Tab-separated table of C-alpha atoms in Angstrom:
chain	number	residue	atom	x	y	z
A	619	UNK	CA	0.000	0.000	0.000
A	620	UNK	CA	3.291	2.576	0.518
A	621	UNK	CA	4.531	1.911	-2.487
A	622	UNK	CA	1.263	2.086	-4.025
A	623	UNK	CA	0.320	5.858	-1.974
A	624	UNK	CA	4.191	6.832	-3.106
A	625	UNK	CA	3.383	6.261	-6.467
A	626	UNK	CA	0.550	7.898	-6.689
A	627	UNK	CA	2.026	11.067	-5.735
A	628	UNK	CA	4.900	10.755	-8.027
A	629	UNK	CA	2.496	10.833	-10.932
A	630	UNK	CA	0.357	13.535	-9.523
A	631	UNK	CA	3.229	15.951	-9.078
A	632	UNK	CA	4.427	15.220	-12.625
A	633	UNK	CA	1.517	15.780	-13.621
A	634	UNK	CA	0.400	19.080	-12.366
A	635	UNK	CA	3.844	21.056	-13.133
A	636	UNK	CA	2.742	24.202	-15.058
A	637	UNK	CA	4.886	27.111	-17.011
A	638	UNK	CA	5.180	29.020	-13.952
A	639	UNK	CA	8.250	30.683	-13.858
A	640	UNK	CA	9.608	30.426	-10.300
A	641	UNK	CA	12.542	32.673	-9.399
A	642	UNK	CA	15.672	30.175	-8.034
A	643	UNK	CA	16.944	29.885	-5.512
A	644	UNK	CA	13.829	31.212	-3.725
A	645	UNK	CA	13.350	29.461	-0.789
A	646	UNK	CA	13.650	32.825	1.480
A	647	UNK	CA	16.816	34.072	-0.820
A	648	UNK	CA	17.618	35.032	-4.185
A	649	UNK	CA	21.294	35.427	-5.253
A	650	UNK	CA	20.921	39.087	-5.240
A	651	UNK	CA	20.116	38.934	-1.023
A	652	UNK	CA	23.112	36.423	-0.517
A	653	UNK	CA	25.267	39.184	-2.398
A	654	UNK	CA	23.964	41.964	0.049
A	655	UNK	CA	24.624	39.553	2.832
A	656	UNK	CA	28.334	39.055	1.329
A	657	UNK	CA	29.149	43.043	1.534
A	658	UNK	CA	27.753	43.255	5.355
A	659	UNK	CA	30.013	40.552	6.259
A	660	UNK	CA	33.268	41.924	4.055
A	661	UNK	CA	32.468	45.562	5.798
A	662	UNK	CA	31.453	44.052	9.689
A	663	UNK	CA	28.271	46.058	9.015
A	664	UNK	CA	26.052	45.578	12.370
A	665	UNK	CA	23.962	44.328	13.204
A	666	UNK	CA	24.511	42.252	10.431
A	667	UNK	CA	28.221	41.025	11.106
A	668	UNK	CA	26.763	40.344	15.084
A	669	UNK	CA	24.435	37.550	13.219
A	670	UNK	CA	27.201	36.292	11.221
A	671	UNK	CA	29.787	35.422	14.072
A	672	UNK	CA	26.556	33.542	15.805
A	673	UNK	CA	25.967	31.659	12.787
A	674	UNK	CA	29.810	31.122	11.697
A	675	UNK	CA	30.372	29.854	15.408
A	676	UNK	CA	27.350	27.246	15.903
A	677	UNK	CA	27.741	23.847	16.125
A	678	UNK	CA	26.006	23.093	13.413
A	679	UNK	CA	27.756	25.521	10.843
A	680	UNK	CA	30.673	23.313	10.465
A	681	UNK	CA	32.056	21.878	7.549
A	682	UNK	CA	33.282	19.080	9.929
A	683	UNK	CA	30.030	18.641	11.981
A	684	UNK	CA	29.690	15.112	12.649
A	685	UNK	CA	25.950	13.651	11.487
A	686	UNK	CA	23.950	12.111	14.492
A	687	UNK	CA	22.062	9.880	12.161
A	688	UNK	CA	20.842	8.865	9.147
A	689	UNK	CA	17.709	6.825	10.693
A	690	UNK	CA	14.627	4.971	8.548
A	691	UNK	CA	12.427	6.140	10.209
A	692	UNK	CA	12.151	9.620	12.299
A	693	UNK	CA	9.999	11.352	15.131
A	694	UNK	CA	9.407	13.525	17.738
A	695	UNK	CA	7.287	11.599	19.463
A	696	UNK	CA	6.167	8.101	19.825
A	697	UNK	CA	8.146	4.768	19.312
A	698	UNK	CA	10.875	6.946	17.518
A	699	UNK	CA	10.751	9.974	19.108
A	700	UNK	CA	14.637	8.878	20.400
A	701	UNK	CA	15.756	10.532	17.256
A	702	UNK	CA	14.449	13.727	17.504
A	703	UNK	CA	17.323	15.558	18.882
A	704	UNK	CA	19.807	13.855	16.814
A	705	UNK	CA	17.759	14.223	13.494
A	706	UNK	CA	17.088	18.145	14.522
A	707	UNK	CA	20.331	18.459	14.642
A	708	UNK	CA	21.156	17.166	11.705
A	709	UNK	CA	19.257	19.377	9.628
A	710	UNK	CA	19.892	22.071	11.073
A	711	UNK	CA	23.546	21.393	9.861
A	712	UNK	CA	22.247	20.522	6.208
A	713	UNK	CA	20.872	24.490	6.883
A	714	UNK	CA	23.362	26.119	8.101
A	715	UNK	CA	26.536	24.434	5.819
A	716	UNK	CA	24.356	25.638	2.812
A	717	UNK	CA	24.338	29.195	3.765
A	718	UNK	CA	27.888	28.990	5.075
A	719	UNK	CA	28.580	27.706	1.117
A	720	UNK	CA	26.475	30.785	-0.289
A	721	UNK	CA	28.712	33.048	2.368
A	722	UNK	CA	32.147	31.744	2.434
A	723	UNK	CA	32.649	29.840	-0.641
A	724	UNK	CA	34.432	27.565	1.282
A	725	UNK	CA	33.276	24.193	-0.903
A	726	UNK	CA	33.486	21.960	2.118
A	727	UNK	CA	30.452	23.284	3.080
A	728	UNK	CA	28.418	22.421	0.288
A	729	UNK	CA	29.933	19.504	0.325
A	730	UNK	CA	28.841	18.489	4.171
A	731	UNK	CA	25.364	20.243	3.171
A	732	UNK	CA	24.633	17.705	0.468
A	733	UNK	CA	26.592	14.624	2.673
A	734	UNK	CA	23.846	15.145	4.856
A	735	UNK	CA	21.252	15.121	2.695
A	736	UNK	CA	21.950	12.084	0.550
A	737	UNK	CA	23.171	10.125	3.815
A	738	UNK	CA	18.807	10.648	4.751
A	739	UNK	CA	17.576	10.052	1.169
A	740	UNK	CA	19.992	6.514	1.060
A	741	UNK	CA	17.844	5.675	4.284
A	742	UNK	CA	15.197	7.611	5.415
A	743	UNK	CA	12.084	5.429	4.515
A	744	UNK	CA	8.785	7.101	6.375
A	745	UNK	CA	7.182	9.604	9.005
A	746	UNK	CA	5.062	7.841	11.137
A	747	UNK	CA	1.535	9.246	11.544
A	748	UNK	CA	2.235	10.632	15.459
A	749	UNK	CA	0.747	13.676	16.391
A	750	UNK	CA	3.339	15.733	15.658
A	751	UNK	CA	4.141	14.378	12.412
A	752	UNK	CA	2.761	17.512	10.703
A	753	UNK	CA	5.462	19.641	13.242
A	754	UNK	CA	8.010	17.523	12.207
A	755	UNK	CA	7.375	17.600	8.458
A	756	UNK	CA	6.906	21.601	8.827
A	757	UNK	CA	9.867	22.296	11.139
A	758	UNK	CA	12.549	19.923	9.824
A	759	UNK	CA	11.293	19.894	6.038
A	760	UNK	CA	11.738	23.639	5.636
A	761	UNK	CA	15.662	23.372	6.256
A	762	UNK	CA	16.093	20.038	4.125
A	763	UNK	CA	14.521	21.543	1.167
A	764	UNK	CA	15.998	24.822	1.723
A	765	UNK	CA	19.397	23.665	1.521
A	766	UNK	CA	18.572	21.377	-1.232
A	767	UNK	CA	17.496	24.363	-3.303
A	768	UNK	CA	20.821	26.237	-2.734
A	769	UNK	CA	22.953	23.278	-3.785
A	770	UNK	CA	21.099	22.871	-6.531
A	771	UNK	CA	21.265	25.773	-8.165
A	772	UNK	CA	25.074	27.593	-7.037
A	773	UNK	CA	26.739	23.856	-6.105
A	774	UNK	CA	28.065	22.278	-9.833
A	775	UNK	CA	29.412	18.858	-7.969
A	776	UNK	CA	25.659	18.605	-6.750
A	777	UNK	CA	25.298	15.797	-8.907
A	778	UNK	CA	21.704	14.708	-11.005
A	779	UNK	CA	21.537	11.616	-9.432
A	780	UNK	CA	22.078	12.869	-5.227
A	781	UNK	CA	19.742	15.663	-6.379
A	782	UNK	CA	17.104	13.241	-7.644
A	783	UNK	CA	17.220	11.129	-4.668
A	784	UNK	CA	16.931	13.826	-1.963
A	785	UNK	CA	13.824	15.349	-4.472
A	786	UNK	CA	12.634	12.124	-3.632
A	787	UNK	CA	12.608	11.793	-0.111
A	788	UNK	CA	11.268	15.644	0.204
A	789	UNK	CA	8.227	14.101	-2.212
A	790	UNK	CA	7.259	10.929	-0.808
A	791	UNK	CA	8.781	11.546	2.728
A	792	UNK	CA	7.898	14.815	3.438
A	793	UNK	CA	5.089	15.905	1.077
A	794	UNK	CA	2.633	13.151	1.833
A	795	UNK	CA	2.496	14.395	5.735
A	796	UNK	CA	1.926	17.536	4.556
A	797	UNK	CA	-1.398	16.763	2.436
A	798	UNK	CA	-2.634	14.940	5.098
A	799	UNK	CA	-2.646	17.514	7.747
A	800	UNK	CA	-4.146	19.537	5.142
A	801	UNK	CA	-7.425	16.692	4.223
A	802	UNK	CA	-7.961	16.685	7.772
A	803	UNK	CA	-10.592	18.661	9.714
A	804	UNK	CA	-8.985	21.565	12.043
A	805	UNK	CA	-7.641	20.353	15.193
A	806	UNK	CA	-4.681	21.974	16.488
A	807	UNK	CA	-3.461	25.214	17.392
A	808	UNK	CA	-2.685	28.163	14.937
A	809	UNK	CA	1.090	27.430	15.265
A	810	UNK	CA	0.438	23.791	12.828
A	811	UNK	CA	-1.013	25.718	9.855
A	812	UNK	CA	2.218	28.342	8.974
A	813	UNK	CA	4.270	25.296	9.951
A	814	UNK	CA	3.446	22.941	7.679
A	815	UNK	CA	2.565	25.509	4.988
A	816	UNK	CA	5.942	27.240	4.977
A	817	UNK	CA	7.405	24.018	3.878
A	818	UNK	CA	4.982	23.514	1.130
A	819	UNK	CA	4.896	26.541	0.044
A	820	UNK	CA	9.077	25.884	-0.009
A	821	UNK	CA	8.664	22.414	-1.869
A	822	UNK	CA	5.983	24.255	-4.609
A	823	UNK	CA	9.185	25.958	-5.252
A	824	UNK	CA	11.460	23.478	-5.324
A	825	UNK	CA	9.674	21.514	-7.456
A	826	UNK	CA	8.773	24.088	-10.179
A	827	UNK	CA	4.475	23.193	-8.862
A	828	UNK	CA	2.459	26.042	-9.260
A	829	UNK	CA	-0.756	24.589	-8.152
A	830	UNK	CA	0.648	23.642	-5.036
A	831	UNK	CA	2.651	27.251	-4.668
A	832	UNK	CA	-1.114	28.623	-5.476
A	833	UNK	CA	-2.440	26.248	-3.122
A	834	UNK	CA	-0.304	26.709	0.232
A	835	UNK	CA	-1.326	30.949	-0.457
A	836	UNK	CA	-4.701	29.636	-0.160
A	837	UNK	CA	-4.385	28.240	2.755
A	838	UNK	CA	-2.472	30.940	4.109
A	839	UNK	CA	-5.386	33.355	3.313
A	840	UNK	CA	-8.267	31.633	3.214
A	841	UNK	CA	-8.210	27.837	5.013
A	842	UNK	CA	-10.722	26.874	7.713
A	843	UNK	CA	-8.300	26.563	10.290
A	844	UNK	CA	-6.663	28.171	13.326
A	845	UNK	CA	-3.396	28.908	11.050
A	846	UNK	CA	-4.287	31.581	9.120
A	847	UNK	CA	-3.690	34.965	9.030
A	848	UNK	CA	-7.559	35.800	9.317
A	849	UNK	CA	-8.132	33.604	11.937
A	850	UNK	CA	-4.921	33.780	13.997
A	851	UNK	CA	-4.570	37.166	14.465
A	852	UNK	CA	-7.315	39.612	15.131
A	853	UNK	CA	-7.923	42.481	12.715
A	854	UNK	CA	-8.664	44.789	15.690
A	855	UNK	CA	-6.174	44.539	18.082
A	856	UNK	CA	-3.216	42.253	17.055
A	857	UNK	CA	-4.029	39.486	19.559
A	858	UNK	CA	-2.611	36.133	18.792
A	859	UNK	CA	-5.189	32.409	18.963
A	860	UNK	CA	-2.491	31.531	21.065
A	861	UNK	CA	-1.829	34.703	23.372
A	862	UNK	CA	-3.863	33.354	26.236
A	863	UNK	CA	-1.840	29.499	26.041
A	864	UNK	CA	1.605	31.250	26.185
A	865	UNK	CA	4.525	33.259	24.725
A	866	UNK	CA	6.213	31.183	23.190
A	867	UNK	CA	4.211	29.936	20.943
A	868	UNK	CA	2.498	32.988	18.932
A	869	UNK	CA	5.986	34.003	18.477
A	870	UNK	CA	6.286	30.519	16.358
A	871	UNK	CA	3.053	30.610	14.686
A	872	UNK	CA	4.409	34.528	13.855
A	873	UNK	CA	7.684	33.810	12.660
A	874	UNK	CA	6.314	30.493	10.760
A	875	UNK	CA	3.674	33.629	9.011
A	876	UNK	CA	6.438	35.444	8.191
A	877	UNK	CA	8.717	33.252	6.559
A	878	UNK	CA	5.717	32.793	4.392
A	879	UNK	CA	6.087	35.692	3.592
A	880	UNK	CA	9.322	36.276	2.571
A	881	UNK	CA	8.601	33.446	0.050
A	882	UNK	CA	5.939	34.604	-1.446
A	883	UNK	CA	7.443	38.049	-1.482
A	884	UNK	CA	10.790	36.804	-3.816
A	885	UNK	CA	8.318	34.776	-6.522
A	886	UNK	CA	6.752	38.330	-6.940
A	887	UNK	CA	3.585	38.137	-4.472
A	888	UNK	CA	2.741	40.504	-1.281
A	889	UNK	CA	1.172	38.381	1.349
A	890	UNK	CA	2.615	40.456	3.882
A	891	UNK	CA	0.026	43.188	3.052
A	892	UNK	CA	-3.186	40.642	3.070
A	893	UNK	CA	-5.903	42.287	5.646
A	894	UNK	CA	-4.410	45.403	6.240
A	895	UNK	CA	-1.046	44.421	6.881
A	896	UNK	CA	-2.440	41.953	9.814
A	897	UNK	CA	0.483	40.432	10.179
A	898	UNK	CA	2.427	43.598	11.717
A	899	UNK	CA	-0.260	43.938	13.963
A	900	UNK	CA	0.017	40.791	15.507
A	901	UNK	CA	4.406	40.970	15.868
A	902	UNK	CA	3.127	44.453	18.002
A	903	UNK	CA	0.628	43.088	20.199
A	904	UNK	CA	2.936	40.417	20.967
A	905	UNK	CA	5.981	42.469	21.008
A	906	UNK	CA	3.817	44.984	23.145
A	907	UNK	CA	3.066	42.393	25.709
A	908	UNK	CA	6.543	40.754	25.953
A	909	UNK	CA	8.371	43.915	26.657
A	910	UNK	CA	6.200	44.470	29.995
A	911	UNK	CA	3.572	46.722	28.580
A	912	UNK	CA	-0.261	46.044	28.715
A	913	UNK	CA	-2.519	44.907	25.813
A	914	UNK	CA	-6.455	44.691	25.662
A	915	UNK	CA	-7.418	41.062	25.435
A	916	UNK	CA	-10.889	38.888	24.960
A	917	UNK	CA	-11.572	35.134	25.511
A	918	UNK	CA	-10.796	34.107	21.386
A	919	UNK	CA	-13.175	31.283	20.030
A	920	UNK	CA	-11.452	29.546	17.755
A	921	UNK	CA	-11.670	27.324	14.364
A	922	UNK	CA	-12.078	23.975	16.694
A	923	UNK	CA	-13.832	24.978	19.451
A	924	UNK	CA	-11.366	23.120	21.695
A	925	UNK	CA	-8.742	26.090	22.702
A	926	UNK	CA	-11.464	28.984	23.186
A	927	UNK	CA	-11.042	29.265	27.533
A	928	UNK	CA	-8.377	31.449	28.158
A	929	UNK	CA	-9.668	33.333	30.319
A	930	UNK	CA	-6.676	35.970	30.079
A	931	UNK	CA	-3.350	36.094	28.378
A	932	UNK	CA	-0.628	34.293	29.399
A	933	UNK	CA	2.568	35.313	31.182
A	934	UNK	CA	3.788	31.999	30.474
A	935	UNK	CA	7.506	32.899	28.940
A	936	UNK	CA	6.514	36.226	28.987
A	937	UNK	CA	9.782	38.524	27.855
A	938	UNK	CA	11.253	35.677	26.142
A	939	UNK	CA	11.895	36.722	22.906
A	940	UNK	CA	12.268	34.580	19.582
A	941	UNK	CA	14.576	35.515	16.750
A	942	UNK	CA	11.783	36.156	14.355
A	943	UNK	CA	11.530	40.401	14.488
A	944	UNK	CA	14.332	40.848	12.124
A	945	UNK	CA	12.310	39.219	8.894
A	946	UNK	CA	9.092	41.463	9.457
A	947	UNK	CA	10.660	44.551	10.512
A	948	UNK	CA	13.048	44.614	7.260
A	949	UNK	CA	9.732	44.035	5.078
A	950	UNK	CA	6.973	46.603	6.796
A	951	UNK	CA	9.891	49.459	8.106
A	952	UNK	CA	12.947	49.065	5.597
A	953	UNK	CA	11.470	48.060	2.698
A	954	UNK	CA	7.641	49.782	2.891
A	955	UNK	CA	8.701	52.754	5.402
A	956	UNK	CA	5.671	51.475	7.875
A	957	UNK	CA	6.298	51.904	11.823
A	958	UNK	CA	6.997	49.161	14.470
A	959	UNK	CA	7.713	50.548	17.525
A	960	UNK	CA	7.655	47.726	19.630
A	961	UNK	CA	9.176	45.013	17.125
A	962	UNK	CA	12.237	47.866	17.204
A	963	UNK	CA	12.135	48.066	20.661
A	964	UNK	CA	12.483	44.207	20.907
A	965	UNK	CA	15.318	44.256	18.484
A	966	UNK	CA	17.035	47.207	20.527
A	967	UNK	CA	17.287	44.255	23.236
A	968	UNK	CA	18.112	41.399	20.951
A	969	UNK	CA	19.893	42.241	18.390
A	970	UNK	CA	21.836	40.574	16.835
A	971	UNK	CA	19.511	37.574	15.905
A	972	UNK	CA	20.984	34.147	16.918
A	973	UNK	CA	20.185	30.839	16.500
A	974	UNK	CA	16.440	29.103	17.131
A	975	UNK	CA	16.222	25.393	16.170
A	976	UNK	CA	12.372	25.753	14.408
A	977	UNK	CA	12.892	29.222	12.480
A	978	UNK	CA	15.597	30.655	10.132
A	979	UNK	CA	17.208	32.647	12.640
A	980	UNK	CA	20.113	34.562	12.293
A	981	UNK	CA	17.671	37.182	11.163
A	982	UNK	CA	20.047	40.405	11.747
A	983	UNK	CA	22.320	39.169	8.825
A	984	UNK	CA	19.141	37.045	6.801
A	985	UNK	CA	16.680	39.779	6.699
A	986	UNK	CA	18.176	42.971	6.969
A	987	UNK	CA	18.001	45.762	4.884
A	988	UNK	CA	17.037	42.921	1.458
């Protein structure tokens, strides 16, 4: 029956590839940002350069990082969730080596990048159908197919054949977790939706797909679920679905929104201005709340029904700050001259932007001034 379901969606994305021209790489950058990036670095331009000796010094930005797996099957929960950390890890390196490749040159990089990737294609088999398979697929995904679309198109030893295998995995791996959050009736928190969509939204791209590029905007804008922009931020005052659970999350379901976003934004399309710019509104209210200050809130009543008593929002990691201001505040301030006083006055404490396992990161040297 796998290799039945796996073949199915082999033919269907052949099938539905259109003329769409797709701007590559486009998974968050174009050639032109990594160039921008280049000059920051060469002229220690903060905050910039502060972001850059983060992400030069991590761990996982090594051209001799040593991979925790490859497994057959991966998790974060469940019978395999044992290879969570390890697997996390792992792409986080395939991430980070690619921009390191796009930043130094340094070909070792690329090399450990794609290493990594083929070493999970050879192996990596399935996703079981846990509850946080969507997470997984969303959070992990993104990186894999980000750095796969920078090798692609700037690494010449990235061979046909290592290329077609990791397209592989990200398609019947990957994908298939994807679609099935999507066929399923709402049932989690606004946090799943941007998640899962940012990655395929990234593998639309990837794969040259506009119905599915056409399709994750949909969802973005328009899906019954807690993960949209209409229905996970309010129009009126910026509150988050998730303001009255905790901090952290809204801050991920934000910075998931975002990087959205961005994507959209370098294949030509402004979601960042859908309902009145409500995206800024909700990195305020948020921002507004987490640097001490008081916000208006109301019990929400959301998509499912089953996350609508909150009685009042949450100080739960309250002033714990993610590294997801720098992507919105280059869009709405640098790029469309809009104000954000509070994102700015988060990124007067934060800056520069390190590292976060589940977002880009880096943001001070990734989104600034693009």
């Amino acid at each position: 029956m796998r290799r039945f379901v796996v073949s199915m969606w082999l033919c269907v994305l052949c099938t539905v590839l259109s003329a769409h021209s797709f701007t590559h790489p486009g998974v968050l950058h174009n050639l032109k940002s990594f160039e921008v990036m280049k000059q920051q670095i060469e002229k220690k331009i903060m905050p910039a350069y502060g972001s850059w000796m983060i992400l030069k010094a991590h761990p996982c930005s090594q051209f001799d990082y040593e991979l925790r797996g490859p497994y057959k099957v991966i998790s974060r929960d469940g019978e395999y969730a044992y290879t969570k950390g390890n697997m996390e890890r792992d792409f986080s390196a395939a991430y980070q080596n690619s921009l390191m490749w796009m930043l130094t040159g340094d070909k070792r990089h690329a090399e450990k990048s794609l290493d990594i990737l083929t070493a999970y294609a050879d192996t990596l088999q399935y996703i079981p159908e846990t509850n946080d398979a969507p997470l997984l697929a969303g959070l992990e995904g993104m990186k894999i197919v980000y750095a796969a679309e920078i090798l692609k198109y700037t690494y010449k030893e990235a061979d046909a054949s290592s290329l077609a295998k990791i397209s592989k995995m990200i398609l019947t791996v990957f994908l298939p977790v994807l679609e099935n959050f999507y066929a399923r009736e709402p049932y989690t928190n606004g946090n799943w939706g941007p998640v899962a969509t940012k990655t395929y939204m990234a593998i639309a791209i990837w794969s040259d797909n506009a119905q599915m590029y056409e399709k994750a905007k949909d969802f973005y804008l328009n899906a019954h679920d807690n993960g949209t922009i209409k229905n996970y931020i309010s129009g009126d005052t910026g509150q988050c679905q998730e303001s009255g659970r905790d901090q952290g999350h809204p801050q991920l379901g934000l910075g998931a929104m975002a990087t959205i976003c961005e994507m959209a934004w370098i294949q030509g399309d402004d979601l960042y201005s859908a309902l009145d710019n409500r995206l800024l509104k909700g990195y305020e209210y948020t921002a507004r709340y987490n640097l001490g200050y008081d916000v208006p809130y109301v019990v929400w009543k959301d998509i499912t029904g089953k996350y609508s008593d909150w009685q009042s929002i949450s100080s739960h990691s309250r002033g714990s700050f993610k590294p997801v201001y720098e992507i919105v505040y280059n869009h709405y301030v640098l790029r469309k001259h809009l104000e954000m006083p509070y994102t700015k006055e988060v990124l007067d404490k934060i800056r520069p932007e390190g590292f976060e396992r589940d977002q880009p990161a880096f943001g001070s040297l990734l989104f600034w001034n693009k």
